[in-house]
Short mmCIF file of C-alpha atoms in Angstrom, two decimals:
data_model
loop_
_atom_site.label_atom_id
_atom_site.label_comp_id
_atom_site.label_asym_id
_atom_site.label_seq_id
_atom_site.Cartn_x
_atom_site.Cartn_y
_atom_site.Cartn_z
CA UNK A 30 -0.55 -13.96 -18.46
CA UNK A 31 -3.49 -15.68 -19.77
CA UNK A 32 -6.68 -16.14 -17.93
CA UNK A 33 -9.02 -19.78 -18.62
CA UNK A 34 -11.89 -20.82 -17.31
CA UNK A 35 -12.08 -24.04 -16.15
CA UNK A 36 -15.13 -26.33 -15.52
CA UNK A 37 -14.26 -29.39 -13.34
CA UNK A 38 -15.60 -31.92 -11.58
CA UNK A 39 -14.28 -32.34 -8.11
CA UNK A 40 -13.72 -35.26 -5.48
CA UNK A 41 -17.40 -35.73 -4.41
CA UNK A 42 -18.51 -35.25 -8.35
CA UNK A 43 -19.82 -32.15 -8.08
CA UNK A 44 -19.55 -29.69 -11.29
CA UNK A 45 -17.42 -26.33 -10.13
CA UNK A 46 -16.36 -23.37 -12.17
CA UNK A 47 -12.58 -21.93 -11.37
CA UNK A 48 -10.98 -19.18 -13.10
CA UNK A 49 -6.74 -19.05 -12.99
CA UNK A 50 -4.33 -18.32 -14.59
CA UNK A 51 -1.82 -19.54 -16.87
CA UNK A 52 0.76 -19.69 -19.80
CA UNK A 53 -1.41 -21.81 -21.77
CA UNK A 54 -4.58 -24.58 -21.98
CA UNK A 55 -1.77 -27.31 -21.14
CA UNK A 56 -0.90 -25.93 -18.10
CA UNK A 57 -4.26 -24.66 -16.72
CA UNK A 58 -5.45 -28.26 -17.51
CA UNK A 59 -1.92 -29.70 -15.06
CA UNK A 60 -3.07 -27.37 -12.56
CA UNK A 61 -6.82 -29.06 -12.29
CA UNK A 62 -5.58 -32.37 -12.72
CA UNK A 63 -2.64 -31.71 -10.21
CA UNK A 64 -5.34 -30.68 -7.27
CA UNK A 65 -7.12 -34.11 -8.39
CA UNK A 66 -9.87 -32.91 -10.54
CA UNK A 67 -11.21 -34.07 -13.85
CA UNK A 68 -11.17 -31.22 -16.03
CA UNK A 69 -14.48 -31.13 -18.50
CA UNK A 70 -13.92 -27.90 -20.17
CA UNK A 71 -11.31 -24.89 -20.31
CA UNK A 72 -11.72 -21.95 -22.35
CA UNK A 73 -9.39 -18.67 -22.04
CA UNK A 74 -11.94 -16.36 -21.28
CA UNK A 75 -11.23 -13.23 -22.42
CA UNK A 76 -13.36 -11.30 -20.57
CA UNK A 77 -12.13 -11.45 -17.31
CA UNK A 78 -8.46 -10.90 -19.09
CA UNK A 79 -10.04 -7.48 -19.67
CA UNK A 80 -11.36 -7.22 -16.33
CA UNK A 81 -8.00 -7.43 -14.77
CA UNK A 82 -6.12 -4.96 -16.91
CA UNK A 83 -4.72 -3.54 -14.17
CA UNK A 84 -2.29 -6.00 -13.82
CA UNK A 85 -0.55 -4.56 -16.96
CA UNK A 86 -0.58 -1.23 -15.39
CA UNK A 87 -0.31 -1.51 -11.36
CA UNK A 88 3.25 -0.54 -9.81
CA UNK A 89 2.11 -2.01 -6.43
CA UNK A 90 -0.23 -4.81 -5.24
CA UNK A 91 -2.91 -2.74 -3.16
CA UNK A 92 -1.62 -2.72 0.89
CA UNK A 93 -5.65 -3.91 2.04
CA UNK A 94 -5.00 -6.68 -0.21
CA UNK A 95 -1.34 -8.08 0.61
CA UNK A 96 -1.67 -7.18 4.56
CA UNK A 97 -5.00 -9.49 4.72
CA UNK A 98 -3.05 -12.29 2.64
CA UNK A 99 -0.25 -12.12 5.16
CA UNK A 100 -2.52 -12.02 7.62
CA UNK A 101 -3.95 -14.97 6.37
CA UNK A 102 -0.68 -16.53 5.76
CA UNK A 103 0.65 -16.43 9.08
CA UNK A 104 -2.82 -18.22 10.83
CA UNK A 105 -2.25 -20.93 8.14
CA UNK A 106 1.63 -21.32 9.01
CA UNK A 107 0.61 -21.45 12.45
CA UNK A 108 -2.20 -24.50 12.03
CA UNK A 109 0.59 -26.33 10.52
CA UNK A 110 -0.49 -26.18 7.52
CA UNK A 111 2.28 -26.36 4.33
CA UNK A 112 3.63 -23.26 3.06
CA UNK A 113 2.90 -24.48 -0.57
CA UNK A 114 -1.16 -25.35 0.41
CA UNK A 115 -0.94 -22.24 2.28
CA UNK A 116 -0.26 -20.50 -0.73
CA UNK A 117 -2.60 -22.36 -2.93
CA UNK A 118 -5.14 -21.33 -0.14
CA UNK A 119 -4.76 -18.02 -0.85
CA UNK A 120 -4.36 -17.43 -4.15
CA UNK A 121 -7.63 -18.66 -4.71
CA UNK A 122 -8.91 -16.44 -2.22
CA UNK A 123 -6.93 -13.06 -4.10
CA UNK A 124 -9.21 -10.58 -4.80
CA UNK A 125 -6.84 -8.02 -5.98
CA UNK A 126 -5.94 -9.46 -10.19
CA UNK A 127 -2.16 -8.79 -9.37
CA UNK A 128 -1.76 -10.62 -5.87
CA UNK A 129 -3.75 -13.12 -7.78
CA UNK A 130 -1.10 -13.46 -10.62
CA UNK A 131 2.13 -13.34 -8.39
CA UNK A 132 0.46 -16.15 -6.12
CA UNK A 133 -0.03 -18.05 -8.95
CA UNK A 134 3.78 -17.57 -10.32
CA UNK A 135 4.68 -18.49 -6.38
CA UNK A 136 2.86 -21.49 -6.28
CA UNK A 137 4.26 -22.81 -8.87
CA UNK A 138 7.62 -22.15 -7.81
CA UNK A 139 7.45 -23.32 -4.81
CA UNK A 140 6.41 -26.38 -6.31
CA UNK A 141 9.18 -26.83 -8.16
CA UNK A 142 11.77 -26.56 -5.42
CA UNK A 143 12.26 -23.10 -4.71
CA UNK A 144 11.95 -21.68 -0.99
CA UNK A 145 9.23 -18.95 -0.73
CA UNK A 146 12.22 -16.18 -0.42
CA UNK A 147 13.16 -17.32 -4.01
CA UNK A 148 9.98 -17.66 -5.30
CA UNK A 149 9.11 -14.56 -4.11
CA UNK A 150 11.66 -12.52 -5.23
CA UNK A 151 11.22 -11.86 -9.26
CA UNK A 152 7.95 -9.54 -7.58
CA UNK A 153 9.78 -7.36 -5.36
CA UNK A 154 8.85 -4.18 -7.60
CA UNK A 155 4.92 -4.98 -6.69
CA UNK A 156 5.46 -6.22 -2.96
CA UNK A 157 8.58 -5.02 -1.23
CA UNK A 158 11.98 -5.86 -0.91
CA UNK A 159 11.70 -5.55 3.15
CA UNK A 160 8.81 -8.43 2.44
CA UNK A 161 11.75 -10.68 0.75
CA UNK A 162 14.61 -10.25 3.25
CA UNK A 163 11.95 -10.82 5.59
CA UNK A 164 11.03 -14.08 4.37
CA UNK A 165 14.95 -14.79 4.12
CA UNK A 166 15.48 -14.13 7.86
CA UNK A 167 12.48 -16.26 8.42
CA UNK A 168 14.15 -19.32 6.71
CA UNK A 169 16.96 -18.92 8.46
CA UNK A 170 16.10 -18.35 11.76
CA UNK A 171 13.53 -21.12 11.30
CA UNK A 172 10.60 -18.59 12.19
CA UNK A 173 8.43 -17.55 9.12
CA UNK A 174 5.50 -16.86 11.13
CA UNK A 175 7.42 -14.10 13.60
CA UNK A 176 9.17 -12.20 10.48
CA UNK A 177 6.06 -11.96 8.90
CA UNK A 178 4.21 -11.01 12.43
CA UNK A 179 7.26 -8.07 12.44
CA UNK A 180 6.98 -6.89 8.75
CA UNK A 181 3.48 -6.59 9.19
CA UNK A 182 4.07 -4.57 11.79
CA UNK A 183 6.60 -2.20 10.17
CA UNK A 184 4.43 -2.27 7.32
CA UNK A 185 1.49 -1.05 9.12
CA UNK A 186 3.28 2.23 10.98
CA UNK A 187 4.46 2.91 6.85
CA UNK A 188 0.47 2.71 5.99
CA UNK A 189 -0.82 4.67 9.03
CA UNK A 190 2.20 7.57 8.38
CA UNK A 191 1.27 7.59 4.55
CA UNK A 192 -2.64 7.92 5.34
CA UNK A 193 -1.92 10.72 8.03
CA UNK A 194 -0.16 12.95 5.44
CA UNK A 195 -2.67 12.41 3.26
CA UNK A 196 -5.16 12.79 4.96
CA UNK A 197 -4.00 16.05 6.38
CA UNK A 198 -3.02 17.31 3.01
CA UNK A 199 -6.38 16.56 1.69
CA UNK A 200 -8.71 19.58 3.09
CA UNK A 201 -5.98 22.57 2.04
CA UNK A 202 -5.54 20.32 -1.54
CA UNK A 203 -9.45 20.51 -1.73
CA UNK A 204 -9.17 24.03 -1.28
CA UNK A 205 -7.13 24.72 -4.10
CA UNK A 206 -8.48 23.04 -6.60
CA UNK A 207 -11.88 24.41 -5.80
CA UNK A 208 -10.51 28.12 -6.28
CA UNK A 209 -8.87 26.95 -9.41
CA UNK A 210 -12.52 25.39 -10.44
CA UNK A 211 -14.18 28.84 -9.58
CA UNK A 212 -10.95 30.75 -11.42
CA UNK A 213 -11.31 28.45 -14.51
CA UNK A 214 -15.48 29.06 -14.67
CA UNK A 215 -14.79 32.97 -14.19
CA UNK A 216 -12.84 33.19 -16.93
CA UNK A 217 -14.57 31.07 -19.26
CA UNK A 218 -17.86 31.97 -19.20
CA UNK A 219 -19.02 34.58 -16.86
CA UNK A 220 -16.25 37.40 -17.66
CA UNK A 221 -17.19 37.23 -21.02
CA UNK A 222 -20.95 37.60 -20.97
CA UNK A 223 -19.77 40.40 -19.07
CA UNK A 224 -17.21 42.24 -21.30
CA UNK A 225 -20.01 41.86 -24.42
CA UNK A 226 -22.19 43.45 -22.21
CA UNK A 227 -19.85 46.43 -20.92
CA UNK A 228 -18.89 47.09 -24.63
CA UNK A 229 -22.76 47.34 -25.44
CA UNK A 230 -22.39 50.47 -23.23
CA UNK A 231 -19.20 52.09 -24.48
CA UNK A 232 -18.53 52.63 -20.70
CA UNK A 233 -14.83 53.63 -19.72
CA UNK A 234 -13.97 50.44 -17.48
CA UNK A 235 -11.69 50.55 -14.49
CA UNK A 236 -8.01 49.02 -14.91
CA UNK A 237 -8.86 45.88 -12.53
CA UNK A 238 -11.47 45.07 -15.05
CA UNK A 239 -9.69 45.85 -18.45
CA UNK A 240 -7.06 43.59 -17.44
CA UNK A 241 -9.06 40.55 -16.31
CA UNK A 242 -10.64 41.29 -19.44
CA UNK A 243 -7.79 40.68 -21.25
CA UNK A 244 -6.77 37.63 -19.10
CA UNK A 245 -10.00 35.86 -19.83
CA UNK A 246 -9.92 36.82 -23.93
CA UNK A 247 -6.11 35.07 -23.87
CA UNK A 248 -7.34 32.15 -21.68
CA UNK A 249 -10.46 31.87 -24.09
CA UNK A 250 -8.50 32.22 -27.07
CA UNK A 251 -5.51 29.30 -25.59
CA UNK A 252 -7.59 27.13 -23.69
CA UNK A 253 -7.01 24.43 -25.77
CA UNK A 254 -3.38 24.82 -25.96
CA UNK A 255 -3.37 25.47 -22.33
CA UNK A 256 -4.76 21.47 -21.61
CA UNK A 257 -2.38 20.78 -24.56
CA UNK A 258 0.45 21.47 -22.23
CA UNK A 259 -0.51 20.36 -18.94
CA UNK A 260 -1.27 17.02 -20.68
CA UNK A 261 2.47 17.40 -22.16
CA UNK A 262 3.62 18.07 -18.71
CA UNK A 263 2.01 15.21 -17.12
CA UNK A 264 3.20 12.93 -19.50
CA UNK A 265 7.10 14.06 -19.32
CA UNK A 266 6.81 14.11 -15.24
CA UNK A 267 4.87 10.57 -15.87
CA UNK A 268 8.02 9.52 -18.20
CA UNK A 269 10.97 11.21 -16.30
CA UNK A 270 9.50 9.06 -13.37
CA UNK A 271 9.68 5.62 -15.21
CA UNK A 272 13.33 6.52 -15.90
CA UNK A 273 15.95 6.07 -13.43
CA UNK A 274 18.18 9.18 -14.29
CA UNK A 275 14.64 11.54 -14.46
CA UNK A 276 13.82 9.68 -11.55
CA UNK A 277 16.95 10.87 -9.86
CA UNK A 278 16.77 14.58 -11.19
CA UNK A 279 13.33 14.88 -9.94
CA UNK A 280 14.13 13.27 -6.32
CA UNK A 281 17.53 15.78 -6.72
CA UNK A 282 14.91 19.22 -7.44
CA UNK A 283 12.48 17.93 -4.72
CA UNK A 284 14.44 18.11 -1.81
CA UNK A 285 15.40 22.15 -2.51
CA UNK A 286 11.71 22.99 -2.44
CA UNK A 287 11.09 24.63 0.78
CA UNK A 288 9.07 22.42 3.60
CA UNK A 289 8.95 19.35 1.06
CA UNK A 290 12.71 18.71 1.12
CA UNK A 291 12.08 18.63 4.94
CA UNK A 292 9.30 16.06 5.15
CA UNK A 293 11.02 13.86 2.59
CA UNK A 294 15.02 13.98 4.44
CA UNK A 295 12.78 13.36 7.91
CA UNK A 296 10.70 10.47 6.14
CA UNK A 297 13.93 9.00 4.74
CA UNK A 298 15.71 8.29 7.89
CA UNK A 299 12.66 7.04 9.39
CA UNK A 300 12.19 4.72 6.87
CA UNK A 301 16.03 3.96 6.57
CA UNK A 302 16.01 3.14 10.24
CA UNK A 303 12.96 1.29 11.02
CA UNK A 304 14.48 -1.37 7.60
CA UNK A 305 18.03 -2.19 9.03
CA UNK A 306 15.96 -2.46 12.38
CA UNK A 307 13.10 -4.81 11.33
CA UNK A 308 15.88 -6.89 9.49
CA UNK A 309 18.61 -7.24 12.16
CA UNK A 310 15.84 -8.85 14.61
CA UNK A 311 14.68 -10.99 11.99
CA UNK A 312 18.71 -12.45 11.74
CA UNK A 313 20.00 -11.02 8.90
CA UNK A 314 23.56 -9.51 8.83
CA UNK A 315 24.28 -5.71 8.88
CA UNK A 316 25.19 -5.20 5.32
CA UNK A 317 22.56 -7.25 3.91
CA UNK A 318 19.95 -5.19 5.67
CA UNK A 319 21.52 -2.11 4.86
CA UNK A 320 21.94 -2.96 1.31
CA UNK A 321 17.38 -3.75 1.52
CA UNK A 322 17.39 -0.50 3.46
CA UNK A 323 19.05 1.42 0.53
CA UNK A 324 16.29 -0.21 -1.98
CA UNK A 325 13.33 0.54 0.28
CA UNK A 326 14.09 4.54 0.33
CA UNK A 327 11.47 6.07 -2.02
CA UNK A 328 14.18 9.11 -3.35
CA UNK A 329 16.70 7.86 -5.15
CA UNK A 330 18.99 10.97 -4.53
CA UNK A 331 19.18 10.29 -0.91
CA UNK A 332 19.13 6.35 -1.72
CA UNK A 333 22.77 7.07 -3.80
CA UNK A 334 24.11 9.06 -0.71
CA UNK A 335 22.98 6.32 2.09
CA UNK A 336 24.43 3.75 -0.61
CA UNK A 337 28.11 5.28 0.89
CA UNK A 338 27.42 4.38 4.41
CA UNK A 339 26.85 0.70 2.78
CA UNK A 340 30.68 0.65 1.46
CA UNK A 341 31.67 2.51 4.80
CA UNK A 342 30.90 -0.48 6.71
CA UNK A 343 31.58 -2.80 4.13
CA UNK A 344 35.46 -1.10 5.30
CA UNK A 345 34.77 -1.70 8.66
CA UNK A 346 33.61 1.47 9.86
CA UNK A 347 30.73 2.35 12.59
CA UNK A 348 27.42 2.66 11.30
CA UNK A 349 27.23 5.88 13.38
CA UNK A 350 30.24 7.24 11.70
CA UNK A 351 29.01 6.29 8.55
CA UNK A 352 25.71 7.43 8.79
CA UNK A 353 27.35 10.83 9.79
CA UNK A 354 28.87 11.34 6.90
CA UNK A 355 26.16 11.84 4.64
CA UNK A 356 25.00 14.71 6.16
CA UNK A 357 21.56 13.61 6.44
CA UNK A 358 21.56 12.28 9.77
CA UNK A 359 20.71 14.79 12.92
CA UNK A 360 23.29 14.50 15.59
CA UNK A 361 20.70 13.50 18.35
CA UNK A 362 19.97 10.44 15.96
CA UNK A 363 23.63 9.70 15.47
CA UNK A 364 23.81 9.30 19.63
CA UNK A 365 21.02 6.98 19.69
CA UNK A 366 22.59 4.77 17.27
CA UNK A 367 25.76 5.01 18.80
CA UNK A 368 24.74 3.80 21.76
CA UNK A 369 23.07 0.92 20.25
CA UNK A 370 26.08 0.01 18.93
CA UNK A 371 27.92 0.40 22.66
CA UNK A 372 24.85 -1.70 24.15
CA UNK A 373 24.18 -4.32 22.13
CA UNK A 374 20.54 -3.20 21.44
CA UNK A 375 21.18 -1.46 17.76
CA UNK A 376 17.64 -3.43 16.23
CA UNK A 377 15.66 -1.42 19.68
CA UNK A 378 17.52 2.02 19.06
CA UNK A 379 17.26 2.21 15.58
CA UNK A 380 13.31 1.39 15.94
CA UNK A 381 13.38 4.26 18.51
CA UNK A 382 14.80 6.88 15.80
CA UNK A 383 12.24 5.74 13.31
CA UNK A 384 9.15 6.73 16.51
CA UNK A 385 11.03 9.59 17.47
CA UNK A 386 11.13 10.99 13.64
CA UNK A 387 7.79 9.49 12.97
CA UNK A 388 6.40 11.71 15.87
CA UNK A 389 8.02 14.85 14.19
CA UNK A 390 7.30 14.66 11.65
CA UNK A 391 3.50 14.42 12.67
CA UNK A 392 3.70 17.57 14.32
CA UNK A 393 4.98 19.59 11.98
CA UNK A 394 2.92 18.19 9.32
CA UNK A 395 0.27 19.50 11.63
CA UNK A 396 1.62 22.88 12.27
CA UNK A 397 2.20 23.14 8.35
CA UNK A 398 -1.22 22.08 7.60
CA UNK A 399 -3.04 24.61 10.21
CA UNK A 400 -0.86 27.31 8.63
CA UNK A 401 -1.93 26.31 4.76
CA UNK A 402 -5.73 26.31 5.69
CA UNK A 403 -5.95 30.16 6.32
CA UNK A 404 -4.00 30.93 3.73
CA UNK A 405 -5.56 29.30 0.73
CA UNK A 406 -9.02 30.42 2.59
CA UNK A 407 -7.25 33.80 2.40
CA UNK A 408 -6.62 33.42 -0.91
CA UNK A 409 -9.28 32.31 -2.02
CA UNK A 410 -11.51 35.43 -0.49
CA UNK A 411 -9.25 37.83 -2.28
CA UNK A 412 -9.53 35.66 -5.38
CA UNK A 413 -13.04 35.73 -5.30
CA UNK A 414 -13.45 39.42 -4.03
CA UNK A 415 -11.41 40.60 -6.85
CA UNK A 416 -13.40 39.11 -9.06
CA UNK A 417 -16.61 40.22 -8.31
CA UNK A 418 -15.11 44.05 -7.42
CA UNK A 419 -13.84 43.85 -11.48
CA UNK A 420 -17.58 42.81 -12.57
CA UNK A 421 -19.39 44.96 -10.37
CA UNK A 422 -17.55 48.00 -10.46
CA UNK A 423 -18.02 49.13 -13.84
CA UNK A 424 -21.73 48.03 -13.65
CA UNK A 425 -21.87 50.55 -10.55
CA UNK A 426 -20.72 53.61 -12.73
CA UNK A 427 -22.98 52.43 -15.43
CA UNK A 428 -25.75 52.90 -13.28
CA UNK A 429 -24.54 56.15 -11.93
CA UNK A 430 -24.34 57.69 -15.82
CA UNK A 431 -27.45 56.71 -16.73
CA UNK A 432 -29.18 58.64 -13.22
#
């Protein structure tokens, strides 16, 4: 959407400078004239449009960004203030370009009739769909501010469990990549100089160094077709991911690679669970939060075979029954929600698997990362040992020959 800039005068006659957007210089002149301003001037301004490119390329609004605007949301709901002001509030106070542009779409749907559930539904892909049925429950029950107060809970244990996988993964990941920087320099340009200066000599060179020789002349001689193909690559995984069936072929080959297809089957019920949970206190009926839950699981493979438990209770079945059927579901889990069923207290139990799985998977993300760390240090000493064993060696005999 367009970006103007708009020069105004306000209430009190003062001269201000506000930058929105809109679909054209009609409506960004409405929108002054609409908050009782006299509009002097409005341009579209072309470079801020460039500024905020990343609202043609973002698959998310950033989670800082949209848990301070709930945040903020919920303090205004509670003053009393209007949920449309409220909104207009904010969107002038978006610093992230996207959360900027959906507030602005909001606003104006709100103004036109639509209830905030509505309006913001079209912008589910950037936000969530747990956010929407949130906001549903909220109208329904008559209590915005508490299903907002619970999403942003649930929303924050999703952000702390993403940025503790991370952040564990991130020393071993650093690891690699620096042995792959030190492999890729090797071969480039030190092994090389090297060879040149072995063949000066007419030395017989050991077998370890003849054949990194050779590894270094064919990375040398394909480099460039080498980047050629890891750029291919990237751009098939990046296209196969856009597309729902490569989408669902890669989810399908992730979960057979060893430890991965663990962390992601765990992840999945936690996240499966602490959805249909977060929804049924908020009011909203089984199936309709099972149906979000289905949406909010990142692999689609596992999405398409929790989609069956859906229909199972759509047929009247258990949800513990159900949820046993796809396999999926640990047995000890399958109690828990059993008895939630039995006791009345399915929203509490099925918050309980998500902690319980949450906590697992913690732990053996830990024990997983405290085994990688030795072993790419390991690697990389023999890496590196090699190396300088297939440089050094032959210069040792050299030396010895010319004694």
């Amino acid at each position: 959407m367009p970006i103007y800039k708009c020069r105004f005068s306000d209430e009190r006659g003062r001269v201000q400078t506000l930058t929105i957007f809109a679909r054209d210089r009609e409506e960004a002149k409405k929108f002054i004239e609409g908050r009782g301003f006299l509009p002097l001037r409005i341009k579209f301004d072309i470079f801020s449009l460039l500024k905020n490119l990343r609202i043609l390329f973002a698959r998310k609004v950033r989670d800082n960004d949209f848990l301070l605007f709930n945040h903020e949301f919920v303090a205004l709901i509670k003053s009393g203030t209007p949920i449309l002001r409220a909104i207009d509030i904010l969107s002038d106070r978006a610093k992230d370009p996207l959360l900027r542009e959906i507030l602005f779409n909001v606003r104006e749907d709100i103004r036109k009739g639509k209830s905030p559930s509505e309006a913001f539904s079209p912008w589910q892909n950037y936000l969530s769909s747990i956010y929407i049925a949130s906001l549903l429950a909220g109208e329904r029950t008559g209590n915005l501010e508490g299903t907002i107060r619970r999403f942003l809970v649930y929303h924050k244990t999703l952000i702390t469990v993403k940025r503790r996988i991370k952040y564990a993964l991130a020393y071993p990941a650093l690891l690699f990549l620096f042995a792959l920087a030190v492999l890729f320099v090797l071969l480039s340009f030190i092994i090389p100089r090297f060879a040149s200066f072995y063949a000066d000599f007419e030395a017989q060179l050991p077998s370890i160094t003849l054949s990194l020789i050779k590894i270094s002349k064919f990375f040398a001689k394909n480099l460039k077709y080498l980047i050629v193909l890891i750029i291919l690559i990237i751009i098939f995984f990046e296209w196969a991911r856009r597309k729902e069936k490569g989408k669902y072929l890669l989810h399908k080959f992730m979960l057979k690679v060893p430890f991965l297809s663990d962390y992601i089957e765990k992840g999945s019920i936690s996240i499966f669970s602490r959805t249909v949970g977060i929804l049924l206190e908020g009011g909203i009926p089984l199936v309709s939060a099972l149906e979000t839950a289905v949406k909010a699981l990142p692999n689609k493979f596992i999405a398409e075979k929790f989609s069956k438990v859906v229909k199972d209770v759509k047929g009247g079945e258990s949800l513990s029954l159900s949820l046993e059927k796809t396999g999926i579901f640990p047995e000890i889990s399958i109690e828990m929600v059993r008895v939630g069923e039995s006791t009345a207290s399915l929203p509490e139990m099925l918050s309980e698997v998500a902690n319980f799985w949450d906590e697992r998977i913690e732990e053996r993300l830990s024990a997983t990362v405290s085994l990688i760390e030795p072993v790419v240090i390991l690697f990389m000493g023999v890496l590196i040992a090699g190396m300088l064993l297939s440089v050094y060696l032959p210069l040792f005999r050299i030396v010895t020959l010319v004694r």
